[in-house]
mmCIF file of C-alpha atoms in Angstrom:
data_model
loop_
_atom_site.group_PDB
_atom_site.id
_atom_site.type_symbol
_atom_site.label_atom_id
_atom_site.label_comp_id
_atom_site.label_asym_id
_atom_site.label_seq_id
_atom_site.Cartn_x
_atom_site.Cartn_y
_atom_site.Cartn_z
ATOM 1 C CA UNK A 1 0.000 0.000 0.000
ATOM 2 C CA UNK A 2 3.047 2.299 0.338
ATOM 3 C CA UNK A 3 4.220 2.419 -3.227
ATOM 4 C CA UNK A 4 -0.028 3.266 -4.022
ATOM 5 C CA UNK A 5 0.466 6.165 -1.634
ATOM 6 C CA UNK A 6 3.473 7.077 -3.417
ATOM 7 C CA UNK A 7 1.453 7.154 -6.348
ATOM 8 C CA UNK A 8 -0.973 9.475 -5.229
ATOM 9 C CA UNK A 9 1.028 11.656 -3.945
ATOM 10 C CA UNK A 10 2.554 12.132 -7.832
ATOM 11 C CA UNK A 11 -0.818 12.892 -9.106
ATOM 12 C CA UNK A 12 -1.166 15.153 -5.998
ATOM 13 C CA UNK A 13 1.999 16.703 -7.465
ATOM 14 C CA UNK A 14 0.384 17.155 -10.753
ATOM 15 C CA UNK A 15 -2.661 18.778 -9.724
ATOM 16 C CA UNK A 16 -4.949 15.146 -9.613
ATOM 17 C CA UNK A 17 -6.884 13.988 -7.479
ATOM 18 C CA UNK A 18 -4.532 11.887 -4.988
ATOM 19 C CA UNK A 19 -5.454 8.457 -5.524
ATOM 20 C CA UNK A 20 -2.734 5.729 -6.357
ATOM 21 C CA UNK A 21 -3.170 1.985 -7.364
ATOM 22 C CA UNK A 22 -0.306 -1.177 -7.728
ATOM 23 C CA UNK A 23 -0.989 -4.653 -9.083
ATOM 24 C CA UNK A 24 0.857 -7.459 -7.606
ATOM 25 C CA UNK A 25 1.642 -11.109 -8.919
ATOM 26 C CA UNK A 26 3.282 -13.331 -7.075
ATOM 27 C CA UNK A 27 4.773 -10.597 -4.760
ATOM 28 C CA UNK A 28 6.037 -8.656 -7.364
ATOM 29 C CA UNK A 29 4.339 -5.403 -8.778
ATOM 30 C CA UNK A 30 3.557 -5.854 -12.342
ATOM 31 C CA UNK A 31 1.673 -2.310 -12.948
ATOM 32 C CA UNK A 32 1.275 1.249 -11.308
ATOM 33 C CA UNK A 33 -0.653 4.858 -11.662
ATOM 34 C CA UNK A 34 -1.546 7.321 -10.165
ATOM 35 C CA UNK A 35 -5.188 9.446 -11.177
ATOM 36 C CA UNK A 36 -4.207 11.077 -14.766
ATOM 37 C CA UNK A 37 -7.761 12.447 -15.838
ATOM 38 C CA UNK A 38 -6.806 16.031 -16.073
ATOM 39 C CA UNK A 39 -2.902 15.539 -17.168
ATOM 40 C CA UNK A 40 -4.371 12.990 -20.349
ATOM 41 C CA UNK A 41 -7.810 15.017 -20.474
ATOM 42 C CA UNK A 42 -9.514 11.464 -19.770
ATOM 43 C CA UNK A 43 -12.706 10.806 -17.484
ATOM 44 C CA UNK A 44 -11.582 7.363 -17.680
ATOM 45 C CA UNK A 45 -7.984 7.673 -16.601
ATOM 46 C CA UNK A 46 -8.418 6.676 -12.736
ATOM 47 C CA UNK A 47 -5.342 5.294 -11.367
ATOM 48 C CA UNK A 48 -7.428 1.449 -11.536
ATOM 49 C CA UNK A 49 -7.813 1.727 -14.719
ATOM 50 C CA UNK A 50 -4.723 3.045 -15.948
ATOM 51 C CA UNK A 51 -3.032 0.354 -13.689
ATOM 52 C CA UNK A 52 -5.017 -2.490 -15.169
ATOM 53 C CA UNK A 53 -4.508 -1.764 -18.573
ATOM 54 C CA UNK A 54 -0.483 -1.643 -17.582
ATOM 55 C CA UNK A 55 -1.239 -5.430 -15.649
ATOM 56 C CA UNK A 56 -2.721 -6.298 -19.251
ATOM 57 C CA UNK A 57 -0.478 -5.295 -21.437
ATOM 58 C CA UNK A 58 2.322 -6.651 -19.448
ATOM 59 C CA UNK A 59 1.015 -10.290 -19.034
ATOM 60 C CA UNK A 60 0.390 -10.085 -22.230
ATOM 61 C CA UNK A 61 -3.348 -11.221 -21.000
ATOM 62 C CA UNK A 62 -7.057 -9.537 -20.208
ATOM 63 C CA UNK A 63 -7.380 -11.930 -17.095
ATOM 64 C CA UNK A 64 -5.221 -11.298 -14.178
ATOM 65 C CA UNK A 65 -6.697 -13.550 -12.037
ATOM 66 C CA UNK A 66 -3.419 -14.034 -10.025
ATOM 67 C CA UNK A 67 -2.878 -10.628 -8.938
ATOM 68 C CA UNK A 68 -4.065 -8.268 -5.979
ATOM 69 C CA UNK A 69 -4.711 -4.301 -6.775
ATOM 70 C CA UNK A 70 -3.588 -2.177 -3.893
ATOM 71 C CA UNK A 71 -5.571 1.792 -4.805
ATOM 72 C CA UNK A 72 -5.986 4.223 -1.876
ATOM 73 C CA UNK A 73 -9.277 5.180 -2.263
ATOM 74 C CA UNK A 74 -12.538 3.074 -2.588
ATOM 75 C CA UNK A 75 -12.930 2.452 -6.418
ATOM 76 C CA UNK A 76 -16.016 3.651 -7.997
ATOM 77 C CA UNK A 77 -18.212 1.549 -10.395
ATOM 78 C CA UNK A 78 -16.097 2.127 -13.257
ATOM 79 C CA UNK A 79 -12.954 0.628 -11.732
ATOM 80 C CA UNK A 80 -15.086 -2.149 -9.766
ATOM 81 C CA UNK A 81 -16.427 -3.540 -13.313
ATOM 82 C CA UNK A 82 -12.915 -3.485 -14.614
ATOM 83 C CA UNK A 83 -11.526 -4.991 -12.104
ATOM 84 C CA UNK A 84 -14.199 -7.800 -12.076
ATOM 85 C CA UNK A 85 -13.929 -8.518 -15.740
ATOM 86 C CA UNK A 86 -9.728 -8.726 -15.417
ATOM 87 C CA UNK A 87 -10.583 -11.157 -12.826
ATOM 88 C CA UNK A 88 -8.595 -9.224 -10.038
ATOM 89 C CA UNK A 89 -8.484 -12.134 -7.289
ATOM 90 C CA UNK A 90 -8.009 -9.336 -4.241
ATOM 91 C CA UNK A 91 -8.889 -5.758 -3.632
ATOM 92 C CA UNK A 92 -7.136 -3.722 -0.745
ATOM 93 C CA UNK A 93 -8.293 -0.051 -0.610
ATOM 94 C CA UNK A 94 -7.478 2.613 2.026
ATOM 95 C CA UNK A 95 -10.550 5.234 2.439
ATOM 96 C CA UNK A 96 -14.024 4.428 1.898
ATOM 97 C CA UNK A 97 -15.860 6.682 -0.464
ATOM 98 C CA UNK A 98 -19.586 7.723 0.399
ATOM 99 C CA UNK A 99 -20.260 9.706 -2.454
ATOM 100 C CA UNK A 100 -18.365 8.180 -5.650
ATOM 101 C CA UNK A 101 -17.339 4.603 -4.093
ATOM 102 C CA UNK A 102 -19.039 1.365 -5.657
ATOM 103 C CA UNK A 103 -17.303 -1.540 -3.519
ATOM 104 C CA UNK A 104 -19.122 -1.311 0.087
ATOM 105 C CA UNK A 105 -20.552 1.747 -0.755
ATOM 106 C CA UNK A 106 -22.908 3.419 -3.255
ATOM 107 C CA UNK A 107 -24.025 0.625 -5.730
ATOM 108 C CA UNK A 108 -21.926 -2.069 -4.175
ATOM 109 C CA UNK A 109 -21.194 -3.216 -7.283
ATOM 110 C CA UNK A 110 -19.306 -7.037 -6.690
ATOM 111 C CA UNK A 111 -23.147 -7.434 -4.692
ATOM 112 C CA UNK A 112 -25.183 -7.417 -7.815
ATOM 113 C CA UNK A 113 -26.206 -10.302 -9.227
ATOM 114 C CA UNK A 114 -25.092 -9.388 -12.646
ATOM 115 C CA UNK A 115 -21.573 -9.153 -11.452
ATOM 116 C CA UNK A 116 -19.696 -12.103 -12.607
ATOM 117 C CA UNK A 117 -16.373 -12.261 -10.498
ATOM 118 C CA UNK A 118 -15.575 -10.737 -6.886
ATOM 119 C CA UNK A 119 -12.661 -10.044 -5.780
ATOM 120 C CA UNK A 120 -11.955 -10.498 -2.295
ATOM 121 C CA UNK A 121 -12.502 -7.362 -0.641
ATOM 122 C CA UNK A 122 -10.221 -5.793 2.151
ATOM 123 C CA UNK A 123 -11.178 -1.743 3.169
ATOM 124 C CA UNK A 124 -9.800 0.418 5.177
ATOM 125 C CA UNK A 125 -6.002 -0.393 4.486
ATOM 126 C CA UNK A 126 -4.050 3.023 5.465
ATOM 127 C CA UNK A 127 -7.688 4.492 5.610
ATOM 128 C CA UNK A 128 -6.341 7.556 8.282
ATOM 129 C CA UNK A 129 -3.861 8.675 6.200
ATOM 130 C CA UNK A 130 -5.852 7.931 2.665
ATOM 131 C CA UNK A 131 -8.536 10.143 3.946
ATOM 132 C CA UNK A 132 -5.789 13.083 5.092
ATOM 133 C CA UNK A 133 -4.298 13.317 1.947
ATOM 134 C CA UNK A 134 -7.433 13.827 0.018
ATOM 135 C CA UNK A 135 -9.016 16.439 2.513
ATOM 136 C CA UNK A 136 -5.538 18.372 2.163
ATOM 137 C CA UNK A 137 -5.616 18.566 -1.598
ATOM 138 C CA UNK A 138 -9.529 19.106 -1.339
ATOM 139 C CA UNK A 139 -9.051 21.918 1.506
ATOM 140 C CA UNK A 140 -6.007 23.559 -0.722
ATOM 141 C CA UNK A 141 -7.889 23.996 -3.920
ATOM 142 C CA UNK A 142 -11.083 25.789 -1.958
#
């Protein structure tokens, strides 16, 4: 979970919203991002996504049913679907999200019936200092 906060404090850096994600396989980490919507002018560039599609290429495979994603903030429905169709076998996540988050919040998307794989689901990871960081970037831009 260190190297995702490491990651969101880059895109914290470059004027993102802090959130950070790493893939691991086999104790190794295959992929990393940090949040690049503004910097690539993509609503779809969350640091899940951006980390997934890394895992993929890499692997050289759209399942990556052997690895864990590490992301510091809940992921929203977006990144939940991803990560259920790349077959993500655990999620770790720092702050829960009330308002955007999709896991155990919001929609709880790996709930539905129409969800087809769920990860195994650990919240709360680093959740204090998850939560800090974004209230400091969200305090400094008021």
């Amino acid at each position: 979970m260190d190297l995702a906060f490491a990651e969101a404090r880059v895109a914290a850096l470059a004027g993102e919203v802090p959130v950070g994600c790493v893939i691991v396989r086999e104790e190794k980490v295959i992929a990393r991002s940090g949040n690049r919507t503004v910097a690539d002018k993509d609503p779809t560039a969350h640091a899940e996504l951006l980390a997934l599609r890394a895992a993929a290429r890499k692997l050289d495979s759209e399942r990556l049913a052997d690895c864990d994603l590490y992301v510091t903030l809940e992921p929203c429905a977006m990144c939940a679907a991803a990560m259920s169709l790349a077959r993500i076998r655990r999620l770790y996540y720092g702050a829960a999200d009330p308002k955007g988050g999709a896991v155990e919040s919001g929609v709880r998307f790996f709930d539905q019936p129409t969800c087809h794989h769920r990860p195994e689901v650990y919240g709360g990871i680093g959740e204090v200092r998850a939560a800090a960081m974004l209230k400091e970037f969200f305090a400094a831009r008021r």
